[in-house]
Structures are given as structure tokens and as C-alpha cells.
């Protein structure tokens, strides 16, 4: 039961992260936070709200928190390690659980809630003795992590435990299709990068589609292949290596070399 639950919700959580990477244009956590600069309405929780909800609930399931604690049923009298361990050994299990909760809450804060950015950029200009106590910093990150942890505890105290078939249905039939639909939606809309934030492979300003760097590279690759294929085939024919079979070998070698050629033209493959 535990393995099936982990697999179901790991997939949904991974797709939720894909949406964040597409919206930010980077896999660097610092760049992801920078892409959310501009205040609370610029954080990814608003345009990616369904993915935020999926990520949070998947985090509950990943940490086996109620109402997803079907793998152990920790409120029952007899529940696996509750019988086999006691004292410090028993406490270590719950310390690990709470460490997982803090990790999920921290990632949710960085990916969807602006990380260490202040919700109101004007607070960066509010100085006390030359110091901005309410500006961007770890204080805001800690506050956001504490808020997400509070939601963890709130959900635990509010919802009853689901049946196992309900847990599986939610993961496979609701969350995974929802995240896939939202990823397609993100890939088809036009994205306006934040002012002053350059995304990798993209100039600052208007960008048509979040996946445009990928398509730009692929288009450049196909153009190079189209230009190089006739010359390569003629060279193989002159050297005595021509023919349909060797033409396929030439095409394969060109396809392998194209990414390196593109890198030389200033685009990464």
C-alpha cells in the first residue's frame, strides 16, 4: 500500500514541478524565485493554482500525513512500528516525518510562494536604522514555511482518513490528468517575463510561448540538417561510400553532430 501510494502521488508531484519549470524557464531555485519578483500577485501560486493544490496534497500523501496515513493508521492501537518500537526509536520515526514536512513546506514556499521575497516590494524601502527588517530575506521564507506547516496540521485535524481506493482514485484519476492538462495549457499560452528578469535562452521582453527556446533549438537543428545532408551525401558518394544504406548512416551522424553545431552558433541543445 505504501509503495503504490508513493508512486501515484510522486507522478502528480513531478508534473506539478514541471509546470513551475516551464513558467520560470529555469531549473535553478534562485532563478525560479527571481521569476516571481513583483509582489504576492506575481508568485506562481496564482497562475499555477491547480498545480499548487496538487503539489500540496501530494506532499501530504508523500509524508503519510492524515488523511493519507492509510499505510500505517497511526491513530490505531496496533499499527506496525507503533508495536515494535518505543522510546527514542519511536520518536525518530516522527522526527523523520516532521523533517519531511518541513522539506515539502520549504519547496512549496520556494516554488509557488516567492521563496524569500517580500509579498510587498515596497517594504524593501522601509528602513529602520539603515536596515530593512521587512524586506526580502530568510524571515519571509520562514514565515511562509510556518504557514504551510500550519495548513498541514489544519488538514490533519479537519479531514477523516480516506479509504484506500479513494486515495488511489484521487492520485491516478484526478491529479495526474489535471496536471497534464495544466501543463499543456501553460505550453500554449503566451508568457510575459517579469521586467528585468532574463530567462535562459530568452531575451527580456515578449516571449511567445514558454517552450519557445526548445522549439527554437529544434528549428535551428532541422535547418542545419537540411543544409548539410546533400553535401554530406555527395561527399560519401565521391569517396565511394554512397548508396541508400550509407545515406542513412550519414543522416544518423548528422543528427548526432547537429547539437554540437548548434552550440557553436550560440544556442544550447
PDB file of C-alpha atoms in Angstrom:
ATOM      1  CA  UNK A   1       0.000   0.000   0.000  1.00  0.00           C
ATOM      2  CA  UNK A   2       2.775   2.413   0.864  1.00  0.00           C
ATOM      3  CA  UNK A   3       4.662   1.787  -2.406  1.00  0.00           C
ATOM      4  CA  UNK A   4       1.519   2.215  -4.533  1.00  0.00           C
ATOM      5  CA  UNK A   5       0.650   5.445  -2.742  1.00  0.00           C
ATOM      6  CA  UNK A   6       4.148   6.847  -3.206  1.00  0.00           C
ATOM      7  CA  UNK A   7       4.165   6.024  -6.941  1.00  0.00           C
ATOM      8  CA  UNK A   8       0.739   7.577  -7.542  1.00  0.00           C
ATOM      9  CA  UNK A   9       1.484  10.870  -5.851  1.00  0.00           C
ATOM     10  CA  UNK A  10       5.148  11.123  -6.897  1.00  0.00           C
ATOM     11  CA  UNK A  11       3.996  11.298 -10.528  1.00  0.00           C
ATOM     12  CA  UNK A  12       1.468  14.046  -9.799  1.00  0.00           C
ATOM     13  CA  UNK A  13       4.025  15.973  -7.749  1.00  0.00           C
ATOM     14  CA  UNK A  14       6.599  15.681 -10.533  1.00  0.00           C
ATOM     15  CA  UNK A  15       4.148  17.023 -13.116  1.00  0.00           C
ATOM     16  CA  UNK A  16       3.351  19.934 -10.790  1.00  0.00           C
ATOM     17  CA  UNK A  17       7.063  20.774 -10.672  1.00  0.00           C
ATOM     18  CA  UNK A  18       7.250  20.594 -14.477  1.00  0.00           C
ATOM     19  CA  UNK A  19       4.669  23.387 -14.637  1.00  0.00           C
ATOM     20  CA  UNK A  20       6.835  25.564 -12.391  1.00  0.00           C
ATOM     21  CA  UNK A  21       9.927  24.905 -14.514  1.00  0.00           C
ATOM     22  CA  UNK A  22       8.015  25.816 -17.668  1.00  0.00           C
ATOM     23  CA  UNK A  23       6.678  29.031 -16.160  1.00  0.00           C
ATOM     24  CA  UNK A  24      10.067  30.141 -14.801  1.00  0.00           C
ATOM     25  CA  UNK A  25      12.205  28.910 -17.700  1.00  0.00           C
ATOM     26  CA  UNK A  26      14.879  27.602 -15.337  1.00  0.00           C
ATOM     27  CA  UNK A  27      15.710  24.697 -13.032  1.00  0.00           C
ATOM     28  CA  UNK A  28      17.714  26.940 -10.718  1.00  0.00           C
ATOM     29  CA  UNK A  29      15.838  27.640  -7.483  1.00  0.00           C
ATOM     30  CA  UNK A  30      17.270  31.156  -7.330  1.00  0.00           C
ATOM     31  CA  UNK A  31      16.065  31.897 -10.875  1.00  0.00           C
ATOM     32  CA  UNK A  32      12.642  30.463 -10.032  1.00  0.00           C
ATOM     33  CA  UNK A  33      12.361  32.847  -7.087  1.00  0.00           C
ATOM     34  CA  UNK A  34      13.546  35.777  -9.216  1.00  0.00           C
ATOM     35  CA  UNK A  35      10.851  34.980 -11.799  1.00  0.00           C
ATOM     36  CA  UNK A  36       8.276  35.561  -9.038  1.00  0.00           C
ATOM     37  CA  UNK A  37       9.506  39.039  -8.135  1.00  0.00           C
ATOM     38  CA  UNK A  38       6.914  41.792  -8.163  1.00  0.00           C
ATOM     39  CA  UNK A  39       4.756  41.041  -5.149  1.00  0.00           C
ATOM     40  CA  UNK A  40       2.267  38.474  -3.952  1.00  0.00           C
ATOM     41  CA  UNK A  41       0.240  38.612  -7.168  1.00  0.00           C
ATOM     42  CA  UNK A  42       3.346  37.700  -9.187  1.00  0.00           C
ATOM     43  CA  UNK A  43       4.018  34.499  -7.269  1.00  0.00           C
ATOM     44  CA  UNK A  44       3.329  31.243  -9.071  1.00  0.00           C
ATOM     45  CA  UNK A  45       0.547  30.209  -6.696  1.00  0.00           C
ATOM     46  CA  UNK A  46      -1.867  32.391  -8.666  1.00  0.00           C
ATOM     47  CA  UNK A  47      -1.302  31.320 -12.317  1.00  0.00           C
ATOM     48  CA  UNK A  48      -0.406  27.774 -11.265  1.00  0.00           C
ATOM     49  CA  UNK A  49      -3.030  27.427  -8.536  1.00  0.00           C
ATOM     50  CA  UNK A  50      -4.210  23.930  -9.587  1.00  0.00           C
ATOM     51  CA  UNK A  51      -0.604  22.711  -9.618  1.00  0.00           C
ATOM     52  CA  UNK A  52      -0.022  24.328  -6.219  1.00  0.00           C
ATOM     53  CA  UNK A  53      -3.009  22.462  -4.757  1.00  0.00           C
ATOM     54  CA  UNK A  54      -1.865  19.197  -6.361  1.00  0.00           C
ATOM     55  CA  UNK A  55       1.672  19.676  -5.044  1.00  0.00           C
ATOM     56  CA  UNK A  56       0.470  20.392  -1.510  1.00  0.00           C
ATOM     57  CA  UNK A  57      -1.947  17.442  -1.331  1.00  0.00           C
ATOM     58  CA  UNK A  58       0.671  15.165  -2.908  1.00  0.00           C
ATOM     59  CA  UNK A  59       3.050  16.344  -0.186  1.00  0.00           C
ATOM     60  CA  UNK A  60       0.506  15.231   2.405  1.00  0.00           C
ATOM     61  CA  UNK A  61       0.337  11.818   0.758  1.00  0.00           C
ATOM     62  CA  UNK A  62       4.126  11.565   0.399  1.00  0.00           C
ATOM     63  CA  UNK A  63       4.661  12.226   4.100  1.00  0.00           C
ATOM     64  CA  UNK A  64       1.849   9.795   5.068  1.00  0.00           C
ATOM     65  CA  UNK A  65       0.062  12.529   6.945  1.00  0.00           C
ATOM     66  CA  UNK A  66      -3.641  12.294   7.746  1.00  0.00           C
ATOM     67  CA  UNK A  67      -5.938  11.862   5.867  1.00  0.00           C
ATOM     68  CA  UNK A  68      -3.453   9.833   3.768  1.00  0.00           C
ATOM     69  CA  UNK A  69      -1.994   7.708   6.575  1.00  0.00           C
ATOM     70  CA  UNK A  70      -3.577   4.516   5.254  1.00  0.00           C
ATOM     71  CA  UNK A  71      -0.192   2.790   5.127  1.00  0.00           C
ATOM     72  CA  UNK A  72       0.160   2.811   8.906  1.00  0.00           C
ATOM     73  CA  UNK A  73      -3.026   4.132  10.563  1.00  0.00           C
ATOM     74  CA  UNK A  74      -1.096   5.818  13.349  1.00  0.00           C
ATOM     75  CA  UNK A  75      -4.235   6.612  15.371  1.00  0.00           C
ATOM     76  CA  UNK A  76      -4.986   2.910  15.788  1.00  0.00           C
ATOM     77  CA  UNK A  77      -3.893   0.903  18.810  1.00  0.00           C
ATOM     78  CA  UNK A  78      -1.925  -1.632  16.750  1.00  0.00           C
ATOM     79  CA  UNK A  79      -0.245  -0.089  13.712  1.00  0.00           C
ATOM     80  CA  UNK A  80       3.044  -1.573  12.603  1.00  0.00           C
ATOM     81  CA  UNK A  81       6.038   0.166  14.131  1.00  0.00           C
ATOM     82  CA  UNK A  82       3.846   1.501  16.974  1.00  0.00           C
ATOM     83  CA  UNK A  83       4.050  -2.002  18.436  1.00  0.00           C
ATOM     84  CA  UNK A  84       7.656  -2.825  17.591  1.00  0.00           C
ATOM     85  CA  UNK A  85       9.315   0.394  18.773  1.00  0.00           C
ATOM     86  CA  UNK A  86       9.095   2.688  21.766  1.00  0.00           C
ATOM     87  CA  UNK A  87      11.014   5.495  23.423  1.00  0.00           C
ATOM     88  CA  UNK A  88      13.685   7.207  21.313  1.00  0.00           C
ATOM     89  CA  UNK A  89      13.331   4.705  18.460  1.00  0.00           C
ATOM     90  CA  UNK A  90       9.635   5.530  18.229  1.00  0.00           C
ATOM     91  CA  UNK A  91      10.373   9.275  18.366  1.00  0.00           C
ATOM     92  CA  UNK A  92      12.852   9.032  15.498  1.00  0.00           C
ATOM     93  CA  UNK A  93      10.084   7.903  13.147  1.00  0.00           C
ATOM     94  CA  UNK A  94       8.111  11.042  13.900  1.00  0.00           C
ATOM     95  CA  UNK A  95      11.179  13.263  13.720  1.00  0.00           C
ATOM     96  CA  UNK A  96      11.743  11.932  10.200  1.00  0.00           C
ATOM     97  CA  UNK A  97       8.090  12.610   9.356  1.00  0.00           C
ATOM     98  CA  UNK A  98       8.302  16.192  10.544  1.00  0.00           C
ATOM     99  CA  UNK A  99      11.584  16.712   8.696  1.00  0.00           C
ATOM    100  CA  UNK A 100       9.807  15.571   5.520  1.00  0.00           C
ATOM    101  CA  UNK A 101       7.004  18.017   6.270  1.00  0.00           C
ATOM    102  CA  UNK A 102       9.477  20.890   6.624  1.00  0.00           C
ATOM    103  CA  UNK A 103      11.147  19.909   3.336  1.00  0.00           C
ATOM    104  CA  UNK A 104       7.821  19.829   1.458  1.00  0.00           C
ATOM    105  CA  UNK A 105       6.786  23.142   3.013  1.00  0.00           C
ATOM    106  CA  UNK A 106      10.101  24.780   2.092  1.00  0.00           C
ATOM    107  CA  UNK A 107       9.909  23.613  -1.526  1.00  0.00           C
ATOM    108  CA  UNK A 108       6.284  24.770  -1.773  1.00  0.00           C
ATOM    109  CA  UNK A 109       7.333  28.185  -0.459  1.00  0.00           C
ATOM    110  CA  UNK A 110      10.211  28.495  -2.932  1.00  0.00           C
ATOM    111  CA  UNK A 111       8.365  27.170  -5.970  1.00  0.00           C
ATOM    112  CA  UNK A 112       4.935  28.745  -5.508  1.00  0.00           C
ATOM    113  CA  UNK A 113       5.084  31.402  -2.765  1.00  0.00           C
ATOM    114  CA  UNK A 114       8.025  33.532  -3.839  1.00  0.00           C
ATOM    115  CA  UNK A 115      10.649  31.980  -1.570  1.00  0.00           C
ATOM    116  CA  UNK A 116      12.433  34.655   0.435  1.00  0.00           C
ATOM    117  CA  UNK A 117      10.775  37.551  -1.419  1.00  0.00           C
ATOM    118  CA  UNK A 118       8.602  40.006   0.476  1.00  0.00           C
ATOM    119  CA  UNK A 119       4.908  39.929  -0.518  1.00  0.00           C
ATOM    120  CA  UNK A 120       5.032  43.715  -0.901  1.00  0.00           C
ATOM    121  CA  UNK A 121       8.193  45.024  -2.657  1.00  0.00           C
ATOM    122  CA  UNK A 122       7.650  48.487  -1.120  1.00  0.00           C
ATOM    123  CA  UNK A 123       8.704  47.012   2.226  1.00  0.00           C
ATOM    124  CA  UNK A 124      12.263  46.796   0.886  1.00  0.00           C
ATOM    125  CA  UNK A 125      12.407  50.593   1.084  1.00  0.00           C
ATOM    126  CA  UNK A 126      11.130  50.729   4.682  1.00  0.00           C
ATOM    127  CA  UNK A 127      14.322  51.238   6.684  1.00  0.00           C
ATOM    128  CA  UNK A 128      14.878  51.240  10.427  1.00  0.00           C
ATOM    129  CA  UNK A 129      18.365  52.358  11.467  1.00  0.00           C
ATOM    130  CA  UNK A 130      19.539  51.672   7.911  1.00  0.00           C
ATOM    131  CA  UNK A 131      18.147  48.144   7.955  1.00  0.00           C
ATOM    132  CA  UNK A 132      15.050  46.808   6.156  1.00  0.00           C
ATOM    133  CA  UNK A 133      13.520  44.380   8.682  1.00  0.00           C
ATOM    134  CA  UNK A 134      10.549  43.604   6.442  1.00  0.00           C
ATOM    135  CA  UNK A 135      12.463  43.351   3.162  1.00  0.00           C
ATOM    136  CA  UNK A 136      13.415  40.242   1.227  1.00  0.00           C
ATOM    137  CA  UNK A 137      15.154  37.671   3.390  1.00  0.00           C
ATOM    138  CA  UNK A 138      15.006  34.421   5.290  1.00  0.00           C
ATOM    139  CA  UNK A 139      12.409  35.868   7.678  1.00  0.00           C
ATOM    140  CA  UNK A 140       9.806  35.769   4.925  1.00  0.00           C
ATOM    141  CA  UNK A 141      10.872  32.276   3.871  1.00  0.00           C
ATOM    142  CA  UNK A 142      10.478  31.087   7.466  1.00  0.00           C
ATOM    143  CA  UNK A 143       7.058  32.716   7.725  1.00  0.00           C
ATOM    144  CA  UNK A 144       5.879  31.012   4.535  1.00  0.00           C
ATOM    145  CA  UNK A 145       7.203  27.631   5.680  1.00  0.00           C
ATOM    146  CA  UNK A 146       5.388  28.081   9.016  1.00  0.00           C
ATOM    147  CA  UNK A 147       2.168  28.938   7.155  1.00  0.00           C
ATOM    148  CA  UNK A 148       2.368  25.794   5.003  1.00  0.00           C
ATOM    149  CA  UNK A 149       3.110  23.680   8.099  1.00  0.00           C
ATOM    150  CA  UNK A 150       0.057  25.197   9.777  1.00  0.00           C
ATOM    151  CA  UNK A 151      -2.039  24.052   6.798  1.00  0.00           C
ATOM    152  CA  UNK A 152      -0.543  20.566   7.253  1.00  0.00           C
ATOM    153  CA  UNK A 153      -1.755  20.486  10.863  1.00  0.00           C
ATOM    154  CA  UNK A 154      -5.089  22.071   9.972  1.00  0.00           C
ATOM    155  CA  UNK A 155      -5.839  19.403   7.353  1.00  0.00           C
ATOM    156  CA  UNK A 156      -4.888  16.659   9.809  1.00  0.00           C
ATOM    157  CA  UNK A 157      -7.355  17.953  12.377  1.00  0.00           C
ATOM    158  CA  UNK A 158     -10.161  18.533   9.866  1.00  0.00           C
ATOM    159  CA  UNK A 159     -10.474  15.613   7.441  1.00  0.00           C
ATOM    160  CA  UNK A 160     -11.163  11.954   8.249  1.00  0.00           C
ATOM    161  CA  UNK A 161      -8.980   9.214   6.818  1.00  0.00           C
ATOM    162  CA  UNK A 162      -9.781   8.186   3.256  1.00  0.00           C
ATOM    163  CA  UNK A 163     -10.395   4.640   2.175  1.00  0.00           C
ATOM    164  CA  UNK A 164      -7.513   3.181   0.221  1.00  0.00           C
ATOM    165  CA  UNK A 165      -9.473   3.032  -3.044  1.00  0.00           C
ATOM    166  CA  UNK A 166     -10.309   6.740  -2.640  1.00  0.00           C
ATOM    167  CA  UNK A 167      -6.636   7.556  -2.148  1.00  0.00           C
ATOM    168  CA  UNK A 168      -5.668   5.706  -5.323  1.00  0.00           C
ATOM    169  CA  UNK A 169      -8.545   7.176  -7.343  1.00  0.00           C
ATOM    170  CA  UNK A 170      -7.583  10.712  -6.326  1.00  0.00           C
ATOM    171  CA  UNK A 171      -3.964  10.210  -7.378  1.00  0.00           C
ATOM    172  CA  UNK A 172      -4.422   8.364 -10.669  1.00  0.00           C
ATOM    173  CA  UNK A 173      -7.767   9.630 -11.977  1.00  0.00           C
ATOM    174  CA  UNK A 174      -7.789  13.231 -10.752  1.00  0.00           C
ATOM    175  CA  UNK A 175      -4.339  14.633 -10.018  1.00  0.00           C
ATOM    176  CA  UNK A 176      -2.340  13.157 -12.894  1.00  0.00           C
ATOM    177  CA  UNK A 177      -4.872  14.138 -15.621  1.00  0.00           C
ATOM    178  CA  UNK A 178      -5.291  17.584 -14.040  1.00  0.00           C
ATOM    179  CA  UNK A 179      -1.548  18.282 -14.021  1.00  0.00           C
ATOM    180  CA  UNK A 180      -1.162  17.059 -17.613  1.00  0.00           C
ATOM    181  CA  UNK A 181      -3.966  19.337 -18.814  1.00  0.00           C
ATOM    182  CA  UNK A 182      -2.480  22.320 -16.993  1.00  0.00           C
ATOM    183  CA  UNK A 183       0.992  21.647 -18.411  1.00  0.00           C
ATOM    184  CA  UNK A 184      -0.471  21.651 -21.927  1.00  0.00           C
ATOM    185  CA  UNK A 185      -2.293  24.874 -21.087  1.00  0.00           C
ATOM    186  CA  UNK A 186       0.924  26.507 -19.863  1.00  0.00           C
ATOM    187  CA  UNK A 187       2.731  25.395 -23.006  1.00  0.00           C
ATOM    188  CA  UNK A 188       0.163  27.032 -25.294  1.00  0.00           C
ATOM    189  CA  UNK A 189      -0.279  30.447 -23.680  1.00  0.00           C
ATOM    190  CA  UNK A 190       1.928  33.491 -24.142  1.00  0.00           C
ATOM    191  CA  UNK A 191       4.096  34.312 -21.161  1.00  0.00           C
ATOM    192  CA  UNK A 192       5.303  37.771 -20.237  1.00  0.00           C
ATOM    193  CA  UNK A 193       8.573  37.526 -18.247  1.00  0.00           C
ATOM    194  CA  UNK A 194       8.980  39.822 -15.280  1.00  0.00           C
ATOM    195  CA  UNK A 195      10.699  43.098 -16.055  1.00  0.00           C
ATOM    196  CA  UNK A 196      14.447  42.826 -15.636  1.00  0.00           C
ATOM    197  CA  UNK A 197      14.458  39.023 -15.379  1.00  0.00           C
ATOM    198  CA  UNK A 198      16.245  37.348 -18.261  1.00  0.00           C
ATOM    199  CA  UNK A 199      15.289  33.739 -18.748  1.00  0.00           C
ATOM    200  CA  UNK A 200      17.856  31.255 -20.004  1.00  0.00           C
ATOM    201  CA  UNK A 201      17.878  31.237 -23.772  1.00  0.00           C
ATOM    202  CA  UNK A 202      15.295  34.023 -23.962  1.00  0.00           C
ATOM    203  CA  UNK A 203      15.708  37.789 -24.305  1.00  0.00           C
ATOM    204  CA  UNK A 204      13.969  40.007 -21.766  1.00  0.00           C
ATOM    205  CA  UNK A 205      10.650  41.201 -23.116  1.00  0.00           C
ATOM    206  CA  UNK A 206       7.871  39.500 -25.002  1.00  0.00           C
ATOM    207  CA  UNK A 207       8.263  35.782 -25.431  1.00  0.00           C
ATOM    208  CA  UNK A 208       5.745  33.807 -27.437  1.00  0.00           C
ATOM    209  CA  UNK A 209       5.202  30.570 -25.539  1.00  0.00           C
ATOM    210  CA  UNK A 210       7.155  29.237 -22.603  1.00  0.00           C
ATOM    211  CA  UNK A 211       8.610  26.416 -24.682  1.00  0.00           C
ATOM    212  CA  UNK A 212       9.983  28.729 -27.374  1.00  0.00           C
ATOM    213  CA  UNK A 213      13.697  28.111 -26.562  1.00  0.00           C
ATOM    214  CA  UNK A 214      13.209  24.390 -27.146  1.00  0.00           C
ATOM    215  CA  UNK A 215      11.404  24.917 -30.449  1.00  0.00           C
ATOM    216  CA  UNK A 216      13.991  27.498 -31.494  1.00  0.00           C
ATOM    217  CA  UNK A 217      16.780  24.969 -30.976  1.00  0.00           C
ATOM    218  CA  UNK A 218      14.868  22.244 -32.809  1.00  0.00           C
ATOM    219  CA  UNK A 219      14.115  24.550 -35.726  1.00  0.00           C
ATOM    220  CA  UNK A 220      17.793  25.518 -35.966  1.00  0.00           C
ATOM    221  CA  UNK A 221      18.748  21.856 -35.851  1.00  0.00           C
ATOM    222  CA  UNK A 222      16.402  20.930 -38.686  1.00  0.00           C
ATOM    223  CA  UNK A 223      17.688  23.834 -40.775  1.00  0.00           C
ATOM    224  CA  UNK A 224      21.291  22.705 -40.320  1.00  0.00           C
ATOM    225  CA  UNK A 225      20.395  19.112 -41.163  1.00  0.00           C
ATOM    226  CA  UNK A 226      18.601  20.268 -44.301  1.00  0.00           C
ATOM    227  CA  UNK A 227      21.639  22.298 -45.388  1.00  0.00           C
ATOM    228  CA  UNK A 228      24.290  19.694 -44.551  1.00  0.00           C
ATOM    229  CA  UNK A 229      22.577  16.498 -45.748  1.00  0.00           C
ATOM    230  CA  UNK A 230      23.077  16.988 -49.551  1.00  0.00           C
ATOM    231  CA  UNK A 231      26.724  17.959 -49.166  1.00  0.00           C
ATOM    232  CA  UNK A 232      27.410  15.036 -46.833  1.00  0.00           C
ATOM    233  CA  UNK A 233      25.767  12.583 -49.214  1.00  0.00           C
ATOM    234  CA  UNK A 234      27.751  13.911 -52.178  1.00  0.00           C
ATOM    235  CA  UNK A 235      30.962  13.603 -50.174  1.00  0.00           C
ATOM    236  CA  UNK A 236      30.091   9.985 -49.304  1.00  0.00           C
ATOM    237  CA  UNK A 237      29.335   9.264 -52.963  1.00  0.00           C
ATOM    238  CA  UNK A 238      32.661  10.727 -54.156  1.00  0.00           C
ATOM    239  CA  UNK A 239      34.576   8.743 -51.542  1.00  0.00           C
ATOM    240  CA  UNK A 240      32.896   5.519 -52.677  1.00  0.00           C
ATOM    241  CA  UNK A 241      30.695   5.200 -49.581  1.00  0.00           C
ATOM    242  CA  UNK A 242      27.444   6.247 -51.262  1.00  0.00           C
ATOM    243  CA  UNK A 243      24.219   4.276 -51.524  1.00  0.00           C
ATOM    244  CA  UNK A 244      20.928   4.097 -49.622  1.00  0.00           C
ATOM    245  CA  UNK A 245      22.375   2.286 -46.615  1.00  0.00           C
ATOM    246  CA  UNK A 246      25.312   4.677 -46.243  1.00  0.00           C
ATOM    247  CA  UNK A 247      22.964   7.630 -46.764  1.00  0.00           C
ATOM    248  CA  UNK A 248      21.137   6.531 -43.632  1.00  0.00           C
ATOM    249  CA  UNK A 249      24.444   6.317 -41.777  1.00  0.00           C
ATOM    250  CA  UNK A 250      25.307   9.835 -42.941  1.00  0.00           C
ATOM    251  CA  UNK A 251      21.921  11.112 -41.730  1.00  0.00           C
ATOM    252  CA  UNK A 252      22.421   9.450 -38.336  1.00  0.00           C
ATOM    253  CA  UNK A 253      25.854  11.013 -37.937  1.00  0.00           C
ATOM    254  CA  UNK A 254      24.496  14.431 -38.882  1.00  0.00           C
ATOM    255  CA  UNK A 255      21.676  14.098 -36.357  1.00  0.00           C
ATOM    256  CA  UNK A 256      24.254  13.285 -33.674  1.00  0.00           C
ATOM    257  CA  UNK A 257      26.529  16.187 -34.614  1.00  0.00           C
ATOM    258  CA  UNK A 258      23.758  18.796 -35.008  1.00  0.00           C
ATOM    259  CA  UNK A 259      23.502  19.683 -31.275  1.00  0.00           C
ATOM    260  CA  UNK A 260      27.242  20.415 -31.159  1.00  0.00           C
ATOM    261  CA  UNK A 261      26.958  22.588 -34.256  1.00  0.00           C
ATOM    262  CA  UNK A 262      24.043  24.464 -32.697  1.00  0.00           C
ATOM    263  CA  UNK A 263      26.086  25.059 -29.529  1.00  0.00           C
ATOM    264  CA  UNK A 264      28.743  26.656 -31.685  1.00  0.00           C
ATOM    265  CA  UNK A 265      26.113  29.045 -33.046  1.00  0.00           C
ATOM    266  CA  UNK A 266      25.248  30.303 -29.562  1.00  0.00           C
ATOM    267  CA  UNK A 267      22.292  28.043 -28.796  1.00  0.00           C
ATOM    268  CA  UNK A 268      22.429  25.208 -26.294  1.00  0.00           C
ATOM    269  CA  UNK A 269      20.953  21.863 -27.274  1.00  0.00           C
TER     270      UNK A 269
END
